[in-house]
Amino acid sequence: MHNQPNSRRRSLLLAAGAAMATPLGIPMLAHAQAGEDIVIGGSIPMTGVFAFAGVGINAGIADYVKIVNDAGGIKGRKVKYVGEDTGYKVDVSVATFKKITSQNKVNLYYGDSTGFAKTINPELDRNGNILMAGASFASELNDPKKFPNQFLVGPDYTEMFGILLKHIAKEKPGAKVAFVYSDSEFGRDPIERSEAEAKKLGLSVAIKIMTPAGSVDVSTEVIKLRRAAPDYTIFHGYILAPIPEFISQGKQQGMKSKWMGTFWTMDSSTVMKMGEAGDGFMGVMPFRYYYDTEKAPMLEKIRALRPTYQSTAYIQGFLAAMLFLESAKRCLDAGKPLTGANLKAGLNSLKDFDTGGLIGTPITIKGNSIPVGRVYQADMKAQKMLPASDWIKL
Amino acid sequence: MRIGTFKESYVADATLFDSRTQKMWLAIAGALLLLFPFVASDYWLYLACLVAINVASATGLNILTGYTGLVSLGQAAFMGLGAYTVAILQTRWNLPFAVNLLAGGLVAMVGGIVVGIPSLRVKGLYLAIATIAASFIAHFLFANLAITGGTAGISMPPAQLFGMELDTSFRLYWLIVPVTIVMLIGAANLFRTRIGRAFIAIRDRDISAEVLGIPLLRYKLLSFGLSSFYAGVAGGLWAYFFRVVTPESFPLLMSIFFLAAIIVGGMGSILGGILGAVFMTMVPELLKLIVDLLPGGSEYTVFLSPVRTMLFGLLIIGFLVFEPLGLAEMWRRIRRFFHLWPFRN
């Protein structure tokens, strides 16, 4: 009579023991199995507010890794990509980093936010074996001294403004510019330095308007903007809302401004959601769009792999993986071990590097960013973003 | 079956750990906590530290909401006050971490007392809204004051102990877990004192408590102060753990997280705060592990990530529907089963 509950309890204990041992034991096992693979880890926001980007980034990295592995890997070494969802939360991103790095010998890492990039930086410095890039274009990260093991897959936010301002100064010298930005770290990032940059280029900043990130009612701000009568209005720190509201109300009130955005607003699908208000909307894009017709062998490969439209976040993930593995290749070519410093040196040795057309001009990476971009403009009839400038290098 | 636990004196009745079995299990738990850092990977150590920080803050909220009956959605803001205080003291004056943590707790305590002032006049949802307002004010201050570093926040050096930098999860474990344990023992003891009893009386019926001679405002403010002190210290630990404090580090969602943690764990129970914080922190991670164990799990991450989030939501709803008294009540039932075993019926 006693045997049954006893054995049940014993099985329960065994099961609990196994459950405890599995998560604790897996890391050691996985470590042993990691072998000589080149490992890319990723804290990717596949749920939450940035899921729209994370899904594309994840696919972009995975596809490039597949292309490289299908071609035999890097100097005979296979590439392994381990990405996990973070929900765009810093604590989860760090947990993901810890998990992936304790289960794999990670060489390269993709992070999901500025907060994560800043939080994990001391760990990267301490670890010394990882080069990291990510979804953040924060100007603060563009400092090789403070962030020696990180880089941005494109221009930082201040550089994005710089590219737009350079375009404006060329198109309409002495133009009046307005900055509309969100009350967040993301929004405020480039404003102060860009104001100085505008003055240097002979432009005047007519007004700066800060709004809550997801604000809906912007009527009072539009009135202020109309009074300032800018020739160009640059939005930053938003994905979509409240940009369409600003534009449609501004147009209704007779504003003649040209409307512009930065990277996270500029995906084709995002701009097309603006509807009529988005016609003629311009902005800076560091990469080619999926459907660009200019010669780009890598885009052709992507289109062959995925016949439907892929977001600019996908291109960003794809390019990040390309730069990661190019750095690793250069390291291995030079017979150096894959440490953070060597990988970064490999990245910084890129001079007039051809990205296969993902960026329409050869790139050189001196520091932590790729200060190149192009101004694109929305054509609502064609439902496409079309080039409005040549590639602008800072 | 457990026998011989009847009490012969008031002191015995008020003892924190009343039986030998309980003491034995606590000793085992203590030994496991001591052993854990030496066997766990960096990932599990990280989670253990995060859980400990969340337990400290959830316990603070439990003092206020679970024991005193005052709803608050400002816990994250108080954590922010503590974190910023610690970060400022550490970066500007390089004071010892113990002083910083204490100062963080005290500054948050003052903030909590100020926010608690409306609690004499308003209750329930009204008070919740007042505390939300506090969150927004705190966020505004964090984002706009020069001393807080604006939206970029403050990056800080690691805590130091006898010249050794506490910069890894292993080393931080020895700071965070003991502080949390001390705070837990403090909270458990609080409810054996006159103050704790007054809190419970206010929660059960504030008018009756006043008739009994309990000054409501004083005790409500004290409850706010203590709860915020816990949040402030937890925020300070958070700051040492992540070493970057920004205005976006402590969103309103975090306050909701702690409220959910004490509801899921069991309000008005120290164990409830612990179990709730562990559940809320660990279940999403465990669901990730399960997804990884599925055949081809990692390839389907994109599809499984939202499913995991929904499953987590469903689990919380399930608890609220089927076990409104929370995990602590389930734990009590399990204990009862073993106390009575083998006489289950």
XYZ file of C-alpha atoms in Angstrom:
739
model
C 0.000 0.000 0.000
C 2.884 2.300 0.816
C 4.837 1.338 -2.247
C 2.716 3.186 -4.765
C 2.967 6.700 -3.302
C 6.613 6.074 -2.494
C 7.487 5.159 -6.044
C 5.419 8.063 -7.302
C 7.352 10.394 -5.061
C 10.613 8.878 -6.186
C 9.642 9.359 -9.843
C 8.617 12.912 -9.063
C 11.982 13.555 -7.441
C 13.793 11.973 -10.368
C 11.796 14.053 -12.832
C 12.487 17.217 -10.844
C 16.178 16.327 -10.685
C 16.276 15.744 -14.421
C 14.463 19.007 -15.053
C 16.973 20.838 -12.869
C 19.936 19.128 -14.446
C 18.821 19.667 -18.037
C 19.026 23.450 -18.134
C 22.119 23.499 -15.967
C 23.813 20.739 -17.907
C 22.971 21.738 -21.459
C 25.464 24.614 -21.574
C 28.435 22.371 -20.915
C 27.261 19.827 -23.489
C 26.634 22.513 -26.087
C 30.035 24.029 -25.389
C 31.676 20.768 -26.191
C 29.687 20.428 -29.393
C 30.274 23.975 -30.647
C 33.625 22.928 -32.142
C 35.161 25.216 -34.701
C 31.968 26.773 -36.006
C 31.926 30.528 -36.345
C 28.961 31.484 -34.208
C 26.705 34.499 -34.639
C 24.431 35.073 -31.667
C 21.451 37.370 -31.716
C 19.115 39.119 -29.286
C 16.324 39.749 -31.776
C 13.010 41.502 -31.032
C 10.582 39.087 -32.672
C 7.698 40.101 -30.428
C 6.847 43.491 -28.945
C 6.969 46.942 -30.497
C 9.945 46.229 -32.752
C 8.746 42.824 -33.954
C 8.187 44.268 -37.437
C 11.941 44.814 -37.675
C 13.110 41.771 -35.742
C 11.403 39.262 -37.989
C 13.173 40.767 -41.005
C 16.533 41.011 -39.221
C 16.314 37.362 -38.154
C 15.539 36.228 -41.700
C 18.285 38.434 -43.147
C 20.995 37.039 -40.892
C 19.785 33.449 -41.356
C 19.727 33.803 -45.159
C 23.236 35.208 -45.420
C 24.540 32.477 -43.127
C 22.831 29.893 -45.364
C 24.394 31.417 -48.490
C 27.863 31.299 -46.889
C 27.433 27.746 -45.599
C 26.120 26.548 -48.968
C 29.298 27.982 -50.500
C 31.464 25.981 -48.068
C 31.645 28.342 -45.091
C 34.520 30.632 -44.161
C 37.867 28.971 -44.845
C 36.219 25.606 -44.361
C 34.545 26.593 -41.114
C 30.769 26.467 -40.966
C 28.794 29.396 -39.643
C 26.127 28.883 -37.022
C 23.443 31.441 -36.263
C 21.691 31.313 -32.888
C 19.028 33.980 -32.581
C 16.400 34.338 -29.894
C 13.429 36.559 -29.273
C 13.794 39.332 -26.698
C 10.492 41.183 -26.938
C 12.627 44.365 -27.184
C 13.268 44.323 -23.430
C 16.768 45.036 -22.187
C 16.715 42.520 -19.320
C 15.478 39.771 -21.657
C 18.096 40.745 -24.254
C 20.837 40.433 -21.647
C 19.424 37.076 -20.487
C 19.435 35.933 -24.105
C 23.044 37.088 -24.503
C 24.080 35.204 -21.364
C 22.221 32.108 -22.472
C 23.604 32.051 -26.003
C 27.157 32.873 -24.934
C 27.144 30.220 -22.210
C 25.888 27.566 -24.625
C 28.067 28.516 -27.609
C 31.483 29.952 -28.240
C 30.098 33.124 -29.757
C 32.286 35.245 -32.045
C 29.772 37.749 -33.363
C 26.591 39.126 -31.873
C 23.586 41.098 -33.074
C 21.855 43.251 -30.434
C 18.388 44.711 -30.572
C 18.475 48.146 -28.968
C 20.554 51.076 -27.768
C 19.761 50.126 -24.176
C 21.091 46.615 -24.727
C 24.177 47.863 -26.603
C 25.060 50.147 -23.685
C 24.238 47.581 -21.022
C 26.212 44.745 -22.567
C 29.235 46.877 -23.488
C 31.191 46.248 -20.245
C 30.527 42.518 -20.710
C 31.856 42.684 -24.294
C 34.969 44.477 -23.069
C 35.456 41.890 -20.333
C 34.810 38.932 -22.640
C 37.088 40.261 -25.392
C 36.036 37.602 -27.923
C 32.933 39.092 -29.484
C 32.269 41.764 -32.100
C 28.762 43.179 -31.898
C 26.486 45.148 -34.201
C 22.801 45.737 -33.957
C 19.589 47.512 -34.703
C 20.647 50.691 -32.939
C 22.025 53.675 -34.821
C 22.541 55.742 -31.649
C 25.187 58.433 -32.076
C 26.573 57.572 -28.647
C 27.648 54.133 -29.920
C 29.686 55.728 -32.706
C 32.708 56.054 -30.464
C 35.429 53.420 -30.977
C 37.065 54.327 -27.676
C 33.954 53.827 -25.537
C 32.546 50.984 -27.625
C 35.616 49.245 -29.074
C 33.847 45.936 -29.779
C 30.746 47.326 -31.483
C 29.773 48.958 -34.758
C 26.671 50.338 -36.465
C 25.372 48.776 -39.674
C 24.957 52.167 -41.329
C 25.265 55.830 -40.383
C 24.397 56.909 -36.843
C 21.308 59.089 -36.343
C 23.337 62.315 -36.424
C 24.972 61.171 -39.647
C 21.542 60.353 -41.089
C 20.528 63.948 -40.359
C 23.860 65.052 -41.849
C 23.073 63.225 -45.108
C 19.603 64.795 -45.276
C 20.966 68.267 -44.472
C 23.703 67.895 -47.099
C 21.031 66.988 -49.642
C 18.878 69.960 -48.590
C 21.823 72.389 -48.720
C 22.549 71.245 -52.261
C 18.906 71.308 -53.395
C 17.936 74.603 -51.774
C 20.822 76.600 -50.272
C 19.839 78.614 -47.198
C 16.633 76.605 -46.695
C 14.619 76.693 -43.478
C 14.476 73.322 -41.736
C 12.249 72.018 -38.925
C 13.069 69.083 -36.637
C 10.120 67.105 -35.239
C 11.202 64.382 -32.860
C 9.921 62.088 -30.155
C 10.509 62.557 -26.463
C 12.759 59.523 -26.150
C 16.434 58.703 -26.243
C 15.909 57.595 -29.846
C 14.176 60.899 -30.746
C 16.484 63.337 -28.994
C 19.670 61.629 -30.147
C 20.711 63.739 -33.175
C 18.930 67.025 -32.511
C 21.540 69.156 -30.765
C 24.452 68.235 -33.008
C 22.334 68.413 -36.157
C 21.277 71.974 -35.333
C 24.938 72.981 -35.314
C 25.538 70.994 -38.497
C 22.618 72.756 -40.235
C 24.109 76.151 -39.358
C 27.467 75.038 -40.736
C 25.780 74.146 -44.017
C 24.118 77.587 -44.184
C 20.656 76.257 -43.285
C 18.475 77.688 -40.549
C 16.572 75.554 -38.061
C 13.210 77.324 -37.978
C 11.700 75.267 -35.178
C 12.251 72.143 -33.087
C 9.147 70.299 -31.917
C 9.208 67.430 -29.447
C 6.145 65.175 -29.036
C 5.403 61.972 -27.128
C 6.508 58.948 -29.171
C 3.072 57.603 -30.019
C 1.112 60.855 -29.937
C -2.077 61.078 -31.992
C -3.423 64.613 -31.539
C -0.762 66.930 -32.926
C -2.948 69.861 -34.007
C -1.240 72.440 -31.778
C 2.185 71.277 -32.940
C 1.086 71.534 -36.579
C -0.005 75.151 -35.984
C 3.434 75.933 -34.544
C 5.058 74.216 -37.501
C 2.921 76.130 -40.017
C 3.892 79.434 -38.372
C 7.569 78.540 -38.707
C 6.961 77.732 -42.410
C 9.945 75.415 -42.937
C 11.036 74.359 -46.419
C 11.877 70.921 -45.074
C 10.567 69.057 -42.031
C 12.616 66.149 -40.710
C 10.859 63.617 -38.480
C 12.901 61.439 -36.182
C 12.286 59.021 -33.332
C 9.034 57.628 -34.705
C 8.165 54.623 -36.811
C 4.906 55.897 -38.313
C 2.553 57.805 -35.968
C 2.257 60.799 -35.777
C 4.010 61.511 -39.096
C 0.946 61.014 -41.388
C -1.125 63.207 -39.053
C 1.474 65.989 -39.222
C 1.679 65.796 -43.005
C -2.048 65.673 -43.726
C -2.879 68.491 -41.290
C 0.098 70.517 -42.556
C -0.989 70.073 -46.173
C -4.562 71.026 -45.251
C -3.223 74.222 -43.706
C -1.350 75.053 -46.893
C 2.169 74.123 -45.824
C 4.632 73.750 -48.679
C 7.268 71.892 -46.670
C 8.974 68.770 -47.968
C 8.625 65.961 -45.424
C 11.498 63.692 -44.491
C 12.258 60.753 -42.230
C 15.119 58.584 -40.997
C 15.858 54.857 -41.291
C 13.194 53.225 -39.091
C 10.436 55.217 -40.806
C 11.741 54.563 -44.271
C 10.827 50.964 -44.949
C 8.702 50.813 -48.079
C 5.796 49.131 -46.306
C 5.846 51.764 -43.519
C 5.812 54.724 -45.913
C 3.079 53.143 -48.053
C 0.902 52.962 -44.925
C 0.873 56.785 -44.879
C -1.526 56.696 -47.811
C -2.049 59.942 -49.700
C -0.128 61.930 -47.076
C 2.966 59.926 -47.886
C 3.184 60.881 -51.542
C 6.533 62.588 -52.062
C 7.714 61.680 -48.547
C 11.503 61.614 -48.545
C 14.124 60.229 -46.256
C 17.531 58.775 -45.768
C 18.164 55.111 -46.520
C 21.621 53.577 -46.093
C 20.676 50.492 -48.155
C 19.058 49.676 -51.459
C 15.414 48.689 -51.418
C 14.514 45.102 -52.274
C 13.030 46.129 -55.619
C 15.765 48.536 -56.776
C 16.569 47.970 -60.418
C 20.172 49.193 -60.425
C 22.813 46.467 -60.713
C 23.117 44.635 -57.409
C 24.132 40.943 -57.521
C 23.458 40.389 -53.831
C 19.938 41.816 -54.144
C 19.386 39.458 -57.058
C 20.420 36.549 -54.810
C 18.009 37.749 -52.150
C 15.206 38.058 -54.682
C 15.919 34.539 -55.941
C 15.848 33.241 -52.351
C 12.735 35.182 -51.364
C 10.454 36.204 -54.208
C 8.296 38.574 -52.124
C 9.258 42.010 -50.782
C 11.798 41.977 -47.946
C 11.971 44.923 -45.579
C 14.938 47.231 -45.117
C 15.336 45.604 -41.677
C 15.954 42.339 -43.555
C 18.631 44.057 -45.651
C 20.143 45.464 -42.484
C 20.312 41.998 -40.863
C 21.708 40.516 -44.076
C 24.378 43.226 -44.347
C 25.260 42.878 -40.658
C 25.923 39.169 -41.207
C 27.930 39.982 -44.345
C 30.144 42.460 -42.497
C 30.503 40.101 -39.529
C 31.691 37.262 -41.723
C 33.891 39.449 -43.902
C 35.652 40.566 -40.702
C 35.993 36.940 -39.600
C 37.359 35.980 -43.021
C 39.953 38.758 -42.909
C 40.957 37.659 -39.422
C 41.384 34.038 -40.485
C 43.187 35.075 -43.688
C 45.699 36.927 -41.551
C 46.044 33.867 -39.296
C 44.738 35.766 -36.298
C 42.414 34.313 -33.660
C 38.795 35.493 -33.689
C 38.918 37.963 -30.821
C 36.803 41.102 -30.532
C 39.789 43.345 -31.226
C 40.956 41.301 -34.251
C 37.439 41.123 -35.678
C 37.045 44.880 -35.276
C 40.426 45.463 -36.906
C 39.267 43.207 -39.741
C 36.117 45.295 -40.099
C 38.076 48.525 -40.030
C 40.344 47.217 -42.775
C 37.400 47.357 -45.191
C 38.348 49.874 -47.841
C 36.081 50.518 -50.812
C 34.354 47.241 -50.030
C 31.638 46.110 -52.423
C 28.537 44.937 -50.560
C 27.146 43.367 -53.695
C 24.983 46.388 -54.232
C 23.215 46.362 -50.854
C 24.802 49.789 -50.429
C 25.067 51.397 -53.826
C 28.619 52.609 -53.374
C 31.823 50.953 -52.111
C 32.231 51.451 -48.381
C 35.127 52.153 -46.075
C 34.710 51.628 -42.329
C 37.131 53.701 -40.322
C 35.393 53.850 -36.964
C 32.129 52.473 -35.666
C 29.721 53.524 -38.418
C 29.199 53.498 -42.181
C 28.436 57.161 -42.881
C 26.787 56.618 -46.256
C 23.190 57.024 -47.389
C 20.900 58.092 -50.124
C 17.737 60.157 -50.179
C 14.739 58.216 -51.462
C 11.272 59.548 -52.224
C 7.877 57.834 -52.123
C 5.954 57.344 -55.316
C 2.505 56.305 -54.196
C 1.313 55.432 -57.709
C 4.176 53.005 -58.212
C 3.970 52.019 -54.495
C 7.744 52.315 -54.374
C 10.563 54.365 -52.897
C 12.589 55.911 -55.713
C 16.065 57.477 -55.506
C 16.001 61.269 -55.122
C 19.746 61.735 -54.801
C 23.019 60.027 -55.482
C 24.820 58.177 -52.664
C 26.019 60.742 -50.149
C 29.177 60.057 -48.131
C 30.009 62.127 -45.084
C 2.258 13.011 9.157
C 3.630 16.014 11.008
C 2.844 15.990 14.729
C 3.827 17.784 17.911
C 3.662 21.320 16.584
C 1.211 22.731 19.085
C 2.281 25.982 20.709
C 2.621 26.430 24.444
C 3.482 30.119 24.614
C 2.867 33.340 22.762
C 6.555 33.529 21.802
C 6.346 30.055 20.276
C 3.228 31.129 18.396
C 4.985 34.183 16.988
C 8.151 32.335 15.968
C 9.126 32.942 12.369
C 10.169 29.374 11.639
C 8.169 27.169 13.949
C 9.171 23.587 13.304
C 12.284 21.537 12.959
C 11.198 20.359 9.506
C 10.820 23.941 8.376
C 14.239 24.850 9.720
C 15.750 21.827 8.020
C 14.261 22.768 4.652
C 15.447 26.347 5.094
C 18.949 25.080 5.836
C 18.795 22.959 2.679
C 17.547 25.968 0.680
C 20.389 28.053 2.131
C 22.940 25.389 1.232
C 21.551 25.199 -2.318
C 21.778 28.978 -2.636
C 25.409 28.807 -1.525
C 26.182 25.966 -3.901
C 24.259 27.341 -6.882
C 26.858 29.856 -8.182
C 29.497 27.127 -8.368
C 27.455 24.793 -10.556
C 25.302 27.149 -12.623
C 26.233 28.674 -15.962
C 26.475 32.430 -16.450
C 22.956 32.457 -17.878
C 21.388 30.840 -14.812
C 23.410 33.076 -12.516
C 22.162 36.090 -14.428
C 18.591 34.879 -14.039
C 19.118 34.174 -10.336
C 20.313 37.758 -9.796
C 17.423 39.154 -11.819
C 14.949 37.026 -9.884
C 16.451 38.207 -6.583
C 16.102 41.876 -7.610
C 12.510 41.287 -8.681
C 11.767 39.412 -5.448
C 13.031 42.387 -3.413
C 10.861 44.846 -5.316
C 7.791 42.575 -5.374
C 8.123 42.086 -1.615
C 8.101 45.854 -1.195
C 4.943 46.137 -3.245
C 3.441 43.279 -1.278
C 3.933 45.268 1.943
C 1.943 48.114 0.425
C -0.668 46.332 -1.656
C -0.862 42.863 -0.169
C -0.602 43.775 3.504
C -1.853 47.379 3.699
C -4.400 47.183 0.862
C -3.115 50.253 -0.988
C -2.864 49.812 -4.748
C 0.242 51.242 -6.379
C 1.420 51.407 -9.952
C 4.488 53.433 -9.072
C 6.895 50.673 -7.994
C 9.053 51.052 -11.119
C 9.322 54.807 -10.551
C 10.568 54.222 -7.009
C 13.024 51.675 -8.326
C 14.150 54.355 -10.760
C 14.657 56.826 -7.896
C 16.834 54.276 -6.112
C 18.755 53.371 -9.260
C 19.479 56.975 -10.179
C 20.524 57.828 -6.620
C 22.955 54.909 -6.605
C 24.259 55.758 -10.089
C 24.801 59.430 -9.196
C 26.495 58.679 -5.869
C 28.669 56.021 -7.485
C 29.754 58.054 -10.498
C 30.186 61.424 -8.762
C 31.502 60.522 -5.343
C 32.470 56.868 -5.681
C 30.936 56.039 -2.310
C 30.856 52.416 -1.054
C 27.972 50.417 -2.494
C 26.386 49.783 0.908
C 26.077 53.552 1.476
C 24.742 54.052 -2.042
C 22.147 51.313 -1.684
C 20.976 52.689 1.617
C 20.790 56.193 0.165
C 18.894 54.849 -2.846
C 16.399 53.220 -0.520
C 16.006 56.381 1.549
C 15.524 58.687 -1.444
C 12.910 56.310 -2.841
C 11.333 56.199 0.620
C 10.959 59.984 0.648
C 9.472 59.805 -2.862
C 7.084 57.095 -1.716
C 5.944 59.098 1.299
C 5.223 62.129 -0.908
C 3.269 60.003 -3.377
C 1.460 58.313 -0.492
C -0.020 61.540 0.840
C -3.209 61.233 -1.264
C -3.752 57.744 0.132
C -5.748 59.050 3.077
C -8.308 60.602 0.753
C -8.351 58.194 -2.174
C -8.344 54.435 -2.460
C -8.363 51.692 -5.065
C -8.310 52.795 -8.667
C -8.051 56.465 -7.700
C -4.888 55.803 -5.758
C -3.566 53.689 -8.622
C -3.982 56.661 -10.952
C -2.224 58.960 -8.448
C 0.735 56.581 -8.377
C 0.752 56.388 -12.194
C 1.044 60.176 -12.168
C 4.079 59.768 -9.925
C 5.590 57.463 -12.550
C 5.191 60.086 -15.247
C 6.630 62.834 -13.050
C 9.616 60.629 -12.184
C 10.133 59.803 -15.874
C 10.024 63.499 -16.764
C 12.608 64.308 -14.088
C 14.877 61.446 -15.157
C 14.735 62.580 -18.793
C 15.213 66.283 -18.186
C 17.461 66.886 -15.204
C 21.109 67.517 -15.948
C 22.230 65.380 -13.005
C 20.489 62.289 -14.431
C 22.266 62.580 -17.783
C 19.067 63.290 -19.733
C 17.763 60.651 -22.102
C 21.201 59.055 -22.478
C 21.157 58.223 -18.754
C 24.143 57.274 -16.637
C 26.682 54.517 -17.258
C 28.350 53.517 -14.040
C 31.382 51.508 -12.925
C 30.871 48.197 -11.119
C 30.401 47.983 -7.370
C 33.604 47.262 -5.485
C 34.215 45.092 -2.465
C 37.685 45.280 -0.899
C 39.091 46.445 -4.220
C 37.426 43.613 -6.147
C 35.077 44.687 -8.926
C 31.661 43.050 -8.823
C 31.374 42.890 -12.598
C 30.208 39.348 -13.303
C 26.947 37.624 -12.456
C 28.924 35.263 -10.188
C 30.331 38.120 -8.125
C 27.115 40.138 -8.159
C 25.223 37.099 -6.902
C 27.033 37.472 -3.571
C 25.829 41.046 -3.305
C 22.292 40.766 -4.644
C 21.067 37.520 -3.116
C 22.187 38.266 0.474
C 20.675 41.774 0.337
C 17.405 40.286 -0.908
C 17.435 37.644 1.836
C 17.980 40.312 4.495
C 15.083 42.297 3.025
C 12.861 39.219 3.006
C 13.643 38.437 6.634
C 12.955 42.093 7.458
C 9.584 41.953 5.740
C 8.635 38.659 7.405
C 9.521 40.094 10.795
C 7.643 43.311 10.099
C 4.353 41.468 10.285
C 5.159 40.152 13.729
C 5.399 43.739 15.022
C 2.792 46.338 15.978
C 3.455 48.208 12.732
C 2.814 45.170 10.551
C -0.340 44.314 12.493
C -1.522 47.896 11.980
C -0.945 47.534 8.225
C -3.063 44.375 8.180
C -5.779 46.072 10.229
C -5.862 48.964 7.750
C -6.116 46.530 4.852
C -8.960 44.586 6.435
C -11.062 47.634 7.399
C -9.467 51.045 7.662
C -12.354 52.680 9.565
C -12.263 49.947 12.199
C -8.492 50.334 12.395
C -8.897 54.033 13.092
C -11.492 53.304 15.748
C -8.961 50.953 17.336
C -6.554 53.894 17.608
C -4.352 53.322 14.565
C -3.455 56.698 13.028
C -4.261 56.009 9.384
C -2.171 58.663 7.674
C 0.950 57.827 9.655
C 0.703 54.106 8.961
C -0.317 54.500 5.352
C 2.640 56.798 4.741
C 4.879 54.393 6.638
C 3.682 51.589 4.406
C 4.350 53.678 1.297
C 7.753 54.612 2.698
C 8.760 51.008 3.478
C 7.488 49.722 0.157
C 9.402 52.426 -1.697
C 12.509 51.749 0.380
C 12.403 48.156 -0.835
C 11.890 49.385 -4.397
C 14.752 51.875 -4.026
C 17.192 49.244 -2.801
C 16.024 46.858 -5.550
C 16.542 49.693 -8.053
C 20.043 50.243 -6.657
C 20.828 46.554 -7.082
C 19.376 46.805 -10.600
C 21.744 49.712 -11.318
C 24.777 47.722 -10.160
C 23.566 44.733 -12.130
C 22.982 46.468 -15.481
C 25.337 49.440 -14.929
C 23.326 51.675 -17.241
C 20.377 53.653 -15.964
C 18.187 55.516 -18.448
C 14.697 57.009 -18.147
C 13.433 54.122 -20.263
C 14.818 51.540 -17.850
C 11.804 51.797 -15.569
C 8.643 51.927 -17.672
C 5.080 51.768 -16.366
C 4.941 48.210 -17.677
C 7.486 47.260 -15.031
C 5.115 48.438 -12.279
C 2.389 46.304 -13.825
C 4.860 43.402 -13.868
C 5.325 43.676 -10.098
C 1.596 44.035 -9.467
C 1.000 40.934 -11.594
C 3.793 39.147 -9.720
C 2.181 39.629 -6.308
C -1.274 38.759 -7.647
C 0.001 35.567 -9.282
C 2.159 34.751 -6.269
C -0.425 35.546 -3.644
C -1.098 38.914 -2.072
C -0.445 39.406 1.604
C 2.128 36.649 1.832
C 5.907 36.949 1.780
C 6.136 33.599 0.045
C 3.622 34.892 -2.513
C 5.898 37.796 -3.434
C 8.816 35.417 -3.864
C 6.917 32.836 -5.910
C 5.227 35.518 -8.032
C 8.490 37.245 -8.898
C 10.133 33.905 -9.672
C 7.186 32.863 -11.839
C 6.972 36.125 -13.769
C 10.725 36.225 -14.401
C 11.343 32.574 -15.089
C 8.317 31.295 -16.986
C 9.055 33.240 -20.200
C 12.612 31.865 -20.057
C 11.435 28.321 -19.350
C 8.966 28.568 -22.225
C 11.934 29.533 -24.402
C 13.770 26.414 -23.253
C 10.749 24.287 -24.100
C 10.571 25.875 -27.551
C 14.283 25.098 -28.009
C 13.719 21.471 -27.065
C 11.002 21.048 -29.722
C 12.269 19.399 -32.890
C 13.481 22.188 -35.152
C 12.491 24.697 -32.443
C 15.093 27.300 -33.297
C 14.066 27.308 -36.963
C 10.533 28.234 -36.010
C 11.497 30.972 -33.547
C 9.620 33.590 -35.565
C 6.352 31.677 -35.295
C 6.857 30.341 -31.792
C 7.827 33.648 -30.156
C 4.317 35.139 -30.238
C 2.877 31.754 -29.202
C 5.176 31.788 -26.189
C 4.029 35.278 -25.231
C 0.383 34.248 -25.570
C 0.983 31.104 -23.543
C 2.535 33.211 -20.788
C -0.534 35.463 -20.828
C -2.824 32.433 -20.712
C -0.902 31.019 -17.766
C -1.438 34.241 -15.819
C -5.146 34.285 -16.680
C -5.330 30.611 -15.715
C -3.889 31.379 -12.303
C -6.291 34.219 -11.720
C -9.281 32.084 -12.684
C -8.369 28.783 -11.065
C -6.201 29.908 -8.162
C -7.015 33.506 -7.221
C -5.054 33.130 -3.989
C -1.962 32.578 -6.060
C 0.995 30.261 -6.067
C 1.451 30.657 -2.319
C -1.901 28.939 -1.769
C -0.883 26.100 -4.091
C 2.310 25.751 -2.114
C 0.316 25.669 1.137
C -1.886 22.930 -0.306
C 1.142 20.884 -1.300
C 2.563 21.303 2.191
C -0.770 20.275 3.726
C -0.761 17.160 1.562
C 2.642 16.137 2.859
C 1.708 17.055 6.435
C -1.265 14.714 6.285
C 0.336 12.034 4.154
C -0.390 9.121 4.031
C -3.843 10.061 5.400
C -4.846 12.003 2.351
C -8.543 11.934 2.936
